[in-house]
Amino acid sequence: MPESQRGVVLGASAFFFWAVAALYWDFLSAAAPSEILAHRMVWSLLAMCVLLALARRGWRWLPGVLRDRRTLLTVAAAAVLISLNWWGFIYAVSSGQTLQASLAYFVNPLMSVCLGVVFFSERLRPAQWVAVGLGVLAVAVMAVGYGVMPWLALLMASSFAAYGAVKKSVPLDGMQSLTVETLVMFLPALGYVVWLEATGAGTVFSVSPGHSALLAGSGFVTAIPLLLFGMAARKVPLSVIGMLQYITPTGIFLVGWLVQGEEMPPARWLGFGVVWLAVCVFAGDQVRGAQTARRERGTAA
């Protein structure tokens, strides 16, 4: 199999894995979202250590990061933002609002470009402005469909977009950065888990061995798609990755609608229809932009 095709398979696998993770968190419904999040932080550090060992990346880079206050603070900010996003996703699934998680990841690319305009002085092409406008309209329609503003979806989309913006200034690759992020959150998360068990509010030993195994496996559910994504990103253009990313919200939508049986009244169908139109406009502009860039590089060469 050619490297480019292998990269597409790896990338699609990563995004599909993230989509079906909605079912994984649903299996942990006996635990509160905050407890699941704490275990995810604790076990993710172990998983990242295993992946670093398998990749033979070593640890020589870590002391320099820990001594660099600016980098450490930036990574800590990223850790807080991704923890907020993880909590939102877990809460959405466990409370029967998986469709809001789907909406969040459809809207997220549009929110990311808005942050680029505000904080990085990036300029949007006309089609991108149209996509952003359609995204705003979709949220308004969803507010009518839900009867309230879809705050959970907005929380998840904004926290992940902000996470991506913060990561732009982190001088580490994805595996190193997530390792430090989980390291920053490890002690608070472990302390919370110990406190829950000490007070009898924890579920590690009180539900079933399977439940305990699923809690421990949450770290690898986090790390495995990250590893697949990192391998894919080195083999295919970012424009292809940008198209593949919509596998995740599409899969989450199907899980929420077909598997978990969330209701889809007409207003929600209309809202998602507007979101999908915005995605088509945005993705089409990405493809045209990538094609133009390739032609310009060919002309220059």
PDB file of C-alpha atoms in Angstrom:
ATOM      1  CA  MET A   1       0.000   0.000   0.000  1.00  0.00           C
ATOM      2  CA  PRO A   2       1.411   3.450  -0.942  1.00  0.00           C
ATOM      3  CA  GLU A   3       2.395   5.712   1.962  1.00  0.00           C
ATOM      4  CA  SER A   4      -0.289   8.274   1.075  1.00  0.00           C
ATOM      5  CA  GLN A   5      -3.053   5.655   1.158  1.00  0.00           C
ATOM      6  CA  ARG A   6      -1.646   4.218   4.378  1.00  0.00           C
ATOM      7  CA  GLY A   7      -1.754   7.709   5.864  1.00  0.00           C
ATOM      8  CA  VAL A   8      -5.410   8.122   4.891  1.00  0.00           C
ATOM      9  CA  VAL A   9      -6.250   4.773   6.520  1.00  0.00           C
ATOM     10  CA  LEU A  10      -4.392   5.729   9.704  1.00  0.00           C
ATOM     11  CA  GLY A  11      -6.040   9.164   9.837  1.00  0.00           C
ATOM     12  CA  ALA A  12      -9.515   7.783   9.177  1.00  0.00           C
ATOM     13  CA  SER A  13      -8.930   5.163  11.884  1.00  0.00           C
ATOM     14  CA  ALA A  14      -7.956   7.859  14.390  1.00  0.00           C
ATOM     15  CA  PHE A  15     -11.059   9.961  13.722  1.00  0.00           C
ATOM     16  CA  PHE A  16     -13.310   6.890  13.689  1.00  0.00           C
ATOM     17  CA  PHE A  17     -11.802   5.830  17.034  1.00  0.00           C
ATOM     18  CA  TRP A  18     -12.612   9.257  18.499  1.00  0.00           C
ATOM     19  CA  ALA A  19     -16.188   8.923  17.233  1.00  0.00           C
ATOM     20  CA  VAL A  20     -16.904   5.515  18.751  1.00  0.00           C
ATOM     21  CA  ALA A  21     -15.325   6.672  22.028  1.00  0.00           C
ATOM     22  CA  ALA A  22     -18.786   8.079  22.740  1.00  0.00           C
ATOM     23  CA  LEU A  23     -19.906   4.506  23.348  1.00  0.00           C
ATOM     24  CA  TYR A  24     -16.953   3.858  25.659  1.00  0.00           C
ATOM     25  CA  TRP A  25     -17.876   6.686  28.041  1.00  0.00           C
ATOM     26  CA  ASP A  26     -21.498   5.528  27.967  1.00  0.00           C
ATOM     27  CA  PHE A  27     -20.366   2.167  29.403  1.00  0.00           C
ATOM     28  CA  LEU A  28     -19.007   4.083  32.424  1.00  0.00           C
ATOM     29  CA  SER A  29     -22.344   5.658  33.317  1.00  0.00           C
ATOM     30  CA  ALA A  30     -22.093   4.282  36.868  1.00  0.00           C
ATOM     31  CA  ALA A  31     -19.398   6.895  37.568  1.00  0.00           C
ATOM     32  CA  ALA A  32     -19.885  10.660  37.620  1.00  0.00           C
ATOM     33  CA  PRO A  33     -18.325  12.605  34.711  1.00  0.00           C
ATOM     34  CA  SER A  34     -15.839  14.250  37.096  1.00  0.00           C
ATOM     35  CA  GLU A  35     -14.632  10.837  38.318  1.00  0.00           C
ATOM     36  CA  ILE A  36     -14.287   9.518  34.765  1.00  0.00           C
ATOM     37  CA  LEU A  37     -12.335  12.648  33.830  1.00  0.00           C
ATOM     38  CA  ALA A  38      -9.966  12.208  36.789  1.00  0.00           C
ATOM     39  CA  HIS A  39      -9.288   8.587  35.843  1.00  0.00           C
ATOM     40  CA  ARG A  40      -8.777   9.613  32.230  1.00  0.00           C
ATOM     41  CA  MET A  41      -6.096  12.092  33.340  1.00  0.00           C
ATOM     42  CA  VAL A  42      -4.386   9.587  35.636  1.00  0.00           C
ATOM     43  CA  TRP A  43      -4.317   6.695  33.175  1.00  0.00           C
ATOM     44  CA  SER A  44      -3.501   8.899  30.191  1.00  0.00           C
ATOM     45  CA  LEU A  45      -0.115   9.694  31.742  1.00  0.00           C
ATOM     46  CA  LEU A  46       0.633   5.969  32.028  1.00  0.00           C
ATOM     47  CA  ALA A  47      -0.522   5.420  28.450  1.00  0.00           C
ATOM     48  CA  MET A  48       1.670   8.241  27.144  1.00  0.00           C
ATOM     49  CA  CYS A  49       4.678   6.829  29.014  1.00  0.00           C
ATOM     50  CA  VAL A  50       4.067   3.463  27.337  1.00  0.00           C
ATOM     51  CA  LEU A  51       3.763   5.090  23.904  1.00  0.00           C
ATOM     52  CA  LEU A  52       6.936   7.113  24.405  1.00  0.00           C
ATOM     53  CA  ALA A  53       8.768   3.946  25.400  1.00  0.00           C
ATOM     54  CA  LEU A  54       7.436   2.058  22.365  1.00  0.00           C
ATOM     55  CA  ALA A  55       8.395   4.934  20.074  1.00  0.00           C
ATOM     56  CA  ARG A  56      11.853   5.062  21.696  1.00  0.00           C
ATOM     57  CA  ARG A  57      11.502   8.819  22.090  1.00  0.00           C
ATOM     58  CA  GLY A  58      13.314   8.971  25.427  1.00  0.00           C
ATOM     59  CA  TRP A  59      12.931  11.565  28.178  1.00  0.00           C
ATOM     60  CA  ARG A  60      15.865  13.884  27.567  1.00  0.00           C
ATOM     61  CA  TRP A  61      13.530  16.647  26.417  1.00  0.00           C
ATOM     62  CA  LEU A  62      11.462  16.680  29.644  1.00  0.00           C
ATOM     63  CA  PRO A  63      13.852  18.416  32.113  1.00  0.00           C
ATOM     64  CA  GLY A  64      14.253  21.350  29.729  1.00  0.00           C
ATOM     65  CA  VAL A  65      10.472  21.752  29.510  1.00  0.00           C
ATOM     66  CA  LEU A  66      10.078  21.631  33.291  1.00  0.00           C
ATOM     67  CA  ARG A  67      12.750  24.329  33.692  1.00  0.00           C
ATOM     68  CA  ASP A  68      11.173  26.607  31.065  1.00  0.00           C
ATOM     69  CA  ARG A  69       8.514  28.508  33.021  1.00  0.00           C
ATOM     70  CA  ARG A  70       6.874  30.027  29.941  1.00  0.00           C
ATOM     71  CA  THR A  71       6.525  26.687  28.159  1.00  0.00           C
ATOM     72  CA  LEU A  72       5.309  24.991  31.318  1.00  0.00           C
ATOM     73  CA  LEU A  73       2.638  27.655  31.922  1.00  0.00           C
ATOM     74  CA  THR A  74       1.509  27.420  28.299  1.00  0.00           C
ATOM     75  CA  VAL A  75       1.234  23.642  28.512  1.00  0.00           C
ATOM     76  CA  ALA A  76      -0.626  23.971  31.830  1.00  0.00           C
ATOM     77  CA  ALA A  77      -3.142  26.295  30.148  1.00  0.00           C
ATOM     78  CA  ALA A  78      -3.547  23.732  27.358  1.00  0.00           C
ATOM     79  CA  ALA A  79      -4.060  21.005  29.976  1.00  0.00           C
ATOM     80  CA  VAL A  80      -6.882  22.955  31.630  1.00  0.00           C
ATOM     81  CA  LEU A  81      -8.569  23.603  28.277  1.00  0.00           C
ATOM     82  CA  ILE A  82      -8.382  19.988  27.071  1.00  0.00           C
ATOM     83  CA  SER A  83      -9.617  18.794  30.482  1.00  0.00           C
ATOM     84  CA  LEU A  84     -12.625  21.091  30.129  1.00  0.00           C
ATOM     85  CA  ASN A  85     -13.262  19.682  26.654  1.00  0.00           C
ATOM     86  CA  TRP A  86     -12.934  16.094  27.896  1.00  0.00           C
ATOM     87  CA  TRP A  87     -15.346  16.776  30.757  1.00  0.00           C
ATOM     88  CA  GLY A  88     -17.869  18.317  28.348  1.00  0.00           C
ATOM     89  CA  PHE A  89     -17.714  15.283  26.066  1.00  0.00           C
ATOM     90  CA  ILE A  90     -18.056  12.795  28.916  1.00  0.00           C
ATOM     91  CA  TYR A  91     -20.930  14.780  30.443  1.00  0.00           C
ATOM     92  CA  ALA A  92     -22.709  15.049  27.079  1.00  0.00           C
ATOM     93  CA  VAL A  93     -22.586  11.289  26.517  1.00  0.00           C
ATOM     94  CA  SER A  94     -23.505  10.316  30.079  1.00  0.00           C
ATOM     95  CA  SER A  95     -26.438  12.765  30.221  1.00  0.00           C
ATOM     96  CA  GLY A  96     -28.020  11.743  26.920  1.00  0.00           C
ATOM     97  CA  GLN A  97     -26.817  14.786  24.963  1.00  0.00           C
ATOM     98  CA  THR A  98     -24.404  13.128  22.551  1.00  0.00           C
ATOM     99  CA  LEU A  99     -25.796  15.174  19.651  1.00  0.00           C
ATOM    100  CA  GLN A 100     -24.462  18.308  21.327  1.00  0.00           C
ATOM    101  CA  ALA A 101     -20.995  16.733  21.216  1.00  0.00           C
ATOM    102  CA  SER A 102     -21.477  16.131  17.497  1.00  0.00           C
ATOM    103  CA  LEU A 103     -22.545  19.734  16.985  1.00  0.00           C
ATOM    104  CA  ALA A 104     -19.471  20.901  18.913  1.00  0.00           C
ATOM    105  CA  TYR A 105     -17.026  19.134  16.622  1.00  0.00           C
ATOM    106  CA  PHE A 106     -18.834  20.273  13.486  1.00  0.00           C
ATOM    107  CA  VAL A 107     -18.661  23.883  14.696  1.00  0.00           C
ATOM    108  CA  ASN A 108     -15.120  23.654  16.073  1.00  0.00           C
ATOM    109  CA  PRO A 109     -13.243  24.346  12.781  1.00  0.00           C
ATOM    110  CA  LEU A 110     -15.348  27.472  12.258  1.00  0.00           C
ATOM    111  CA  MET A 111     -14.621  28.642  15.789  1.00  0.00           C
ATOM    112  CA  SER A 112     -10.921  27.978  15.242  1.00  0.00           C
ATOM    113  CA  VAL A 113     -10.770  30.272  12.228  1.00  0.00           C
ATOM    114  CA  CYS A 114     -12.565  32.975  14.231  1.00  0.00           C
ATOM    115  CA  LEU A 115      -9.883  32.739  16.918  1.00  0.00           C
ATOM    116  CA  GLY A 116      -7.292  33.021  14.175  1.00  0.00           C
ATOM    117  CA  VAL A 117      -8.842  36.298  13.065  1.00  0.00           C
ATOM    118  CA  VAL A 118      -9.094  37.719  16.596  1.00  0.00           C
ATOM    119  CA  PHE A 119      -5.760  36.634  18.074  1.00  0.00           C
ATOM    120  CA  PHE A 120      -3.452  35.926  15.126  1.00  0.00           C
ATOM    121  CA  SER A 121      -4.631  38.587  12.640  1.00  0.00           C
ATOM    122  CA  GLU A 122      -5.449  35.941  10.061  1.00  0.00           C
ATOM    123  CA  ARG A 123      -7.573  36.960   7.094  1.00  0.00           C
ATOM    124  CA  LEU A 124     -10.546  34.906   5.978  1.00  0.00           C
ATOM    125  CA  ARG A 125     -11.522  34.311   2.385  1.00  0.00           C
ATOM    126  CA  PRO A 126     -15.128  35.167   1.392  1.00  0.00           C
ATOM    127  CA  ALA A 127     -16.197  31.504   1.449  1.00  0.00           C
ATOM    128  CA  GLN A 128     -14.829  31.146   4.978  1.00  0.00           C
ATOM    129  CA  TRP A 129     -16.876  34.147   6.120  1.00  0.00           C
ATOM    130  CA  VAL A 130     -19.960  32.513   4.568  1.00  0.00           C
ATOM    131  CA  ALA A 131     -19.207  29.281   6.447  1.00  0.00           C
ATOM    132  CA  VAL A 132     -18.786  31.151   9.748  1.00  0.00           C
ATOM    133  CA  GLY A 133     -22.072  33.002   9.158  1.00  0.00           C
ATOM    134  CA  LEU A 134     -23.838  29.711   8.483  1.00  0.00           C
ATOM    135  CA  GLY A 135     -22.320  28.298  11.666  1.00  0.00           C
ATOM    136  CA  VAL A 136     -23.743  31.172  13.704  1.00  0.00           C
ATOM    137  CA  LEU A 137     -27.123  30.645  12.050  1.00  0.00           C
ATOM    138  CA  ALA A 138     -26.968  26.930  12.844  1.00  0.00           C
ATOM    139  CA  VAL A 139     -26.348  27.635  16.535  1.00  0.00           C
ATOM    140  CA  ALA A 140     -29.313  30.028  16.560  1.00  0.00           C
ATOM    141  CA  VAL A 141     -31.546  27.391  14.960  1.00  0.00           C
ATOM    142  CA  MET A 142     -30.303  24.804  17.457  1.00  0.00           C
ATOM    143  CA  ALA A 143     -31.150  27.169  20.301  1.00  0.00           C
ATOM    144  CA  VAL A 144     -34.720  27.134  19.055  1.00  0.00           C
ATOM    145  CA  GLY A 145     -34.636  23.350  18.603  1.00  0.00           C
ATOM    146  CA  TYR A 146     -33.324  22.692  22.107  1.00  0.00           C
ATOM    147  CA  GLY A 147     -35.404  25.444  23.687  1.00  0.00           C
ATOM    148  CA  VAL A 148     -32.183  26.870  25.195  1.00  0.00           C
ATOM    149  CA  MET A 149     -28.773  27.846  23.880  1.00  0.00           C
ATOM    150  CA  PRO A 150     -26.681  24.683  23.291  1.00  0.00           C
ATOM    151  CA  TRP A 151     -24.151  25.748  25.905  1.00  0.00           C
ATOM    152  CA  LEU A 152     -22.564  22.328  26.195  1.00  0.00           C
ATOM    153  CA  ALA A 153     -21.743  22.244  22.472  1.00  0.00           C
ATOM    154  CA  LEU A 154     -20.402  25.800  22.614  1.00  0.00           C
ATOM    155  CA  LEU A 155     -18.299  24.956  25.678  1.00  0.00           C
ATOM    156  CA  MET A 156     -16.750  21.966  23.939  1.00  0.00           C
ATOM    157  CA  ALA A 157     -16.159  23.782  20.646  1.00  0.00           C
ATOM    158  CA  SER A 158     -14.669  26.897  22.258  1.00  0.00           C
ATOM    159  CA  SER A 159     -12.435  24.964  24.678  1.00  0.00           C
ATOM    160  CA  PHE A 160     -11.044  22.774  21.888  1.00  0.00           C
ATOM    161  CA  ALA A 161     -10.542  25.743  19.564  1.00  0.00           C
ATOM    162  CA  ALA A 162      -8.743  27.617  22.356  1.00  0.00           C
ATOM    163  CA  TYR A 163      -6.695  24.485  23.052  1.00  0.00           C
ATOM    164  CA  GLY A 164      -5.562  24.432  19.430  1.00  0.00           C
ATOM    165  CA  ALA A 165      -4.695  28.131  19.565  1.00  0.00           C
ATOM    166  CA  VAL A 166      -2.626  27.693  22.737  1.00  0.00           C
ATOM    167  CA  LYS A 167      -0.837  24.676  21.249  1.00  0.00           C
ATOM    168  CA  LYS A 168       0.431  26.843  18.389  1.00  0.00           C
ATOM    169  CA  SER A 169       2.920  28.394  20.824  1.00  0.00           C
ATOM    170  CA  VAL A 170       4.022  25.115  22.462  1.00  0.00           C
ATOM    171  CA  PRO A 171       7.479  24.050  21.151  1.00  0.00           C
ATOM    172  CA  LEU A 172       6.704  20.334  21.496  1.00  0.00           C
ATOM    173  CA  ASP A 173       5.279  17.689  19.201  1.00  0.00           C
ATOM    174  CA  GLY A 174       1.851  16.207  19.900  1.00  0.00           C
ATOM    175  CA  MET A 175       3.070  13.214  21.895  1.00  0.00           C
ATOM    176  CA  GLN A 176       5.437  15.250  24.066  1.00  0.00           C
ATOM    177  CA  SER A 177       2.863  17.971  24.666  1.00  0.00           C
ATOM    178  CA  LEU A 178       0.091  15.595  25.744  1.00  0.00           C
ATOM    179  CA  THR A 179       2.558  13.798  28.042  1.00  0.00           C
ATOM    180  CA  VAL A 180       3.361  17.060  29.838  1.00  0.00           C
ATOM    181  CA  GLU A 181      -0.315  18.051  29.883  1.00  0.00           C
ATOM    182  CA  THR A 182      -1.260  14.807  31.617  1.00  0.00           C
ATOM    183  CA  LEU A 183       1.744  15.184  33.924  1.00  0.00           C
ATOM    184  CA  VAL A 184       0.496  18.640  34.975  1.00  0.00           C
ATOM    185  CA  MET A 185      -2.974  17.268  35.766  1.00  0.00           C
ATOM    186  CA  PHE A 186      -1.809  13.960  37.256  1.00  0.00           C
ATOM    187  CA  LEU A 187      -1.477  14.915  40.931  1.00  0.00           C
ATOM    188  CA  PRO A 188      -4.771  16.882  41.157  1.00  0.00           C
ATOM    189  CA  ALA A 189      -6.578  14.056  39.340  1.00  0.00           C
ATOM    190  CA  LEU A 190      -4.979  11.342  41.479  1.00  0.00           C
ATOM    191  CA  GLY A 191      -5.779  13.303  44.632  1.00  0.00           C
ATOM    192  CA  TYR A 192      -9.421  13.581  43.557  1.00  0.00           C
ATOM    193  CA  VAL A 193      -9.626   9.832  42.830  1.00  0.00           C
ATOM    194  CA  VAL A 194      -8.124   8.996  46.237  1.00  0.00           C
ATOM    195  CA  TRP A 195     -10.531  11.414  47.959  1.00  0.00           C
ATOM    196  CA  LEU A 196     -13.523   9.841  46.190  1.00  0.00           C
ATOM    197  CA  GLU A 197     -12.495   6.362  47.293  1.00  0.00           C
ATOM    198  CA  ALA A 198     -11.759   7.511  50.849  1.00  0.00           C
ATOM    199  CA  THR A 199     -15.218   9.081  51.181  1.00  0.00           C
ATOM    200  CA  GLY A 200     -17.025   6.167  49.583  1.00  0.00           C
ATOM    201  CA  ALA A 201     -18.128   8.207  46.572  1.00  0.00           C
ATOM    202  CA  GLY A 202     -15.761   6.491  44.126  1.00  0.00           C
ATOM    203  CA  THR A 203     -16.727   3.547  41.922  1.00  0.00           C
ATOM    204  CA  VAL A 204     -13.376   1.836  41.284  1.00  0.00           C
ATOM    205  CA  PHE A 205     -14.001  -1.021  43.704  1.00  0.00           C
ATOM    206  CA  SER A 206     -17.757  -0.810  44.226  1.00  0.00           C
ATOM    207  CA  VAL A 207     -19.242  -1.603  40.795  1.00  0.00           C
ATOM    208  CA  SER A 208     -17.541  -4.488  38.993  1.00  0.00           C
ATOM    209  CA  PRO A 209     -14.122  -5.638  37.751  1.00  0.00           C
ATOM    210  CA  GLY A 210     -15.214  -4.735  34.219  1.00  0.00           C
ATOM    211  CA  HIS A 211     -16.026  -1.196  35.314  1.00  0.00           C
ATOM    212  CA  SER A 212     -12.612  -0.892  36.974  1.00  0.00           C
ATOM    213  CA  ALA A 213     -10.912  -2.166  33.803  1.00  0.00           C
ATOM    214  CA  LEU A 214     -12.788   0.365  31.678  1.00  0.00           C
ATOM    215  CA  LEU A 215     -11.680   3.186  33.970  1.00  0.00           C
ATOM    216  CA  ALA A 216      -8.066   2.041  33.655  1.00  0.00           C
ATOM    217  CA  GLY A 217      -8.445   1.693  29.896  1.00  0.00           C
ATOM    218  CA  SER A 218      -9.553   5.322  29.523  1.00  0.00           C
ATOM    219  CA  GLY A 219      -5.927   6.399  29.194  1.00  0.00           C
ATOM    220  CA  PHE A 220      -5.341   4.162  26.201  1.00  0.00           C
ATOM    221  CA  VAL A 221      -8.645   5.263  24.641  1.00  0.00           C
ATOM    222  CA  THR A 222      -7.101   8.736  24.766  1.00  0.00           C
ATOM    223  CA  ALA A 223      -3.615   7.781  23.592  1.00  0.00           C
ATOM    224  CA  ILE A 224      -4.221   5.279  20.776  1.00  0.00           C
ATOM    225  CA  PRO A 225      -6.063   7.622  18.368  1.00  0.00           C
ATOM    226  CA  LEU A 226      -3.477  10.301  19.116  1.00  0.00           C
ATOM    227  CA  LEU A 227      -0.736   7.899  18.015  1.00  0.00           C
ATOM    228  CA  LEU A 228      -2.653   7.001  14.835  1.00  0.00           C
ATOM    229  CA  PHE A 229      -3.252  10.675  14.118  1.00  0.00           C
ATOM    230  CA  GLY A 230       0.423  11.519  14.594  1.00  0.00           C
ATOM    231  CA  MET A 231       1.451   8.773  12.150  1.00  0.00           C
ATOM    232  CA  ALA A 232      -1.125   9.946   9.594  1.00  0.00           C
ATOM    233  CA  ALA A 233      -0.122  13.600   9.829  1.00  0.00           C
ATOM    234  CA  ARG A 234       3.399  12.706   8.646  1.00  0.00           C
ATOM    235  CA  LYS A 235       2.121  10.852   5.568  1.00  0.00           C
ATOM    236  CA  VAL A 236      -0.698  12.993   4.133  1.00  0.00           C
ATOM    237  CA  PRO A 237      -1.236  16.741   3.551  1.00  0.00           C
ATOM    238  CA  LEU A 238      -3.020  18.799   6.184  1.00  0.00           C
ATOM    239  CA  SER A 239      -5.820  19.447   3.671  1.00  0.00           C
ATOM    240  CA  VAL A 240      -6.570  15.706   3.701  1.00  0.00           C
ATOM    241  CA  ILE A 241      -6.462  15.640   7.502  1.00  0.00           C
ATOM    242  CA  GLY A 242      -8.875  18.586   7.482  1.00  0.00           C
ATOM    243  CA  MET A 243     -11.360  16.580   5.429  1.00  0.00           C
ATOM    244  CA  LEU A 244     -10.945  13.408   7.479  1.00  0.00           C
ATOM    245  CA  GLN A 245     -11.688  15.256  10.737  1.00  0.00           C
ATOM    246  CA  TYR A 246     -15.401  15.349   9.894  1.00  0.00           C
ATOM    247  CA  ILE A 247     -15.537  11.570  10.393  1.00  0.00           C
ATOM    248  CA  THR A 248     -15.577  12.220  14.145  1.00  0.00           C
ATOM    249  CA  PRO A 249     -18.661  14.480  14.445  1.00  0.00           C
ATOM    250  CA  THR A 250     -20.488  12.417  11.812  1.00  0.00           C
ATOM    251  CA  GLY A 251     -19.827   9.242  13.775  1.00  0.00           C
ATOM    252  CA  ILE A 252     -20.843  10.895  17.052  1.00  0.00           C
ATOM    253  CA  PHE A 253     -24.063  12.089  15.395  1.00  0.00           C
ATOM    254  CA  LEU A 254     -24.895   8.547  14.245  1.00  0.00           C
ATOM    255  CA  VAL A 255     -24.143   7.157  17.724  1.00  0.00           C
ATOM    256  CA  GLY A 256     -26.403   9.727  19.385  1.00  0.00           C
ATOM    257  CA  TRP A 257     -29.232   9.371  16.887  1.00  0.00           C
ATOM    258  CA  LEU A 258     -29.228   5.684  15.921  1.00  0.00           C
ATOM    259  CA  VAL A 259     -27.598   3.936  18.880  1.00  0.00           C
ATOM    260  CA  GLN A 260     -28.607   6.061  21.875  1.00  0.00           C
ATOM    261  CA  GLY A 261     -31.942   7.114  20.380  1.00  0.00           C
ATOM    262  CA  GLU A 262     -31.800  10.870  20.945  1.00  0.00           C
ATOM    263  CA  GLU A 263     -34.768  12.718  19.512  1.00  0.00           C
ATOM    264  CA  MET A 264     -34.358  14.686  16.284  1.00  0.00           C
ATOM    265  CA  PRO A 265     -37.310  17.055  15.936  1.00  0.00           C
ATOM    266  CA  PRO A 266     -37.545  19.171  12.745  1.00  0.00           C
ATOM    267  CA  ALA A 267     -35.753  22.160  14.288  1.00  0.00           C
ATOM    268  CA  ARG A 268     -32.707  20.031  15.098  1.00  0.00           C
ATOM    269  CA  TRP A 269     -32.679  18.530  11.605  1.00  0.00           C
ATOM    270  CA  LEU A 270     -32.774  22.051  10.228  1.00  0.00           C
ATOM    271  CA  GLY A 271     -29.962  23.148  12.537  1.00  0.00           C
ATOM    272  CA  PHE A 272     -27.751  20.221  11.583  1.00  0.00           C
ATOM    273  CA  GLY A 273     -28.623  20.829   7.927  1.00  0.00           C
ATOM    274  CA  VAL A 274     -27.285  24.367   8.203  1.00  0.00           C
ATOM    275  CA  VAL A 275     -24.179  23.047   9.996  1.00  0.00           C
ATOM    276  CA  TRP A 276     -23.554  20.510   7.226  1.00  0.00           C
ATOM    277  CA  LEU A 277     -23.957  23.250   4.623  1.00  0.00           C
ATOM    278  CA  ALA A 278     -21.399  25.361   6.510  1.00  0.00           C
ATOM    279  CA  VAL A 279     -19.032  22.361   6.625  1.00  0.00           C
ATOM    280  CA  CYS A 280     -19.419  21.803   2.864  1.00  0.00           C
ATOM    281  CA  VAL A 281     -18.645  25.467   2.126  1.00  0.00           C
ATOM    282  CA  PHE A 282     -15.683  25.446   4.511  1.00  0.00           C
ATOM    283  CA  ALA A 283     -14.287  22.112   3.283  1.00  0.00           C
ATOM    284  CA  GLY A 284     -14.718  23.109  -0.355  1.00  0.00           C
ATOM    285  CA  ASP A 285     -12.780  26.299   0.300  1.00  0.00           C
ATOM    286  CA  GLN A 286     -10.033  24.272   1.998  1.00  0.00           C
ATOM    287  CA  VAL A 287      -9.727  22.018  -1.058  1.00  0.00           C
ATOM    288  CA  ARG A 288      -9.600  24.991  -3.449  1.00  0.00           C
ATOM    289  CA  GLY A 289      -7.025  26.713  -1.239  1.00  0.00           C
ATOM    290  CA  ALA A 290      -4.825  23.602  -1.188  1.00  0.00           C
ATOM    291  CA  GLN A 291      -5.079  23.231  -4.973  1.00  0.00           C
ATOM    292  CA  THR A 292      -4.164  26.894  -5.485  1.00  0.00           C
ATOM    293  CA  ALA A 293      -1.175  26.558  -3.161  1.00  0.00           C
ATOM    294  CA  ARG A 294       0.069  23.501  -5.075  1.00  0.00           C
ATOM    295  CA  ARG A 295      -0.253  25.301  -8.413  1.00  0.00           C
ATOM    296  CA  GLU A 296       1.652  28.288  -7.044  1.00  0.00           C
ATOM    297  CA  ARG A 297       4.430  26.038  -5.746  1.00  0.00           C
ATOM    298  CA  GLY A 298       4.589  24.301  -9.128  1.00  0.00           C
ATOM    299  CA  THR A 299       4.818  27.635 -10.936  1.00  0.00           C
ATOM    300  CA  ALA A 300       7.560  28.834  -8.594  1.00  0.00           C
ATOM    301  CA  ALA A 301       9.508  25.615  -9.088  1.00  0.00           C
TER     302      ALA A 301
END
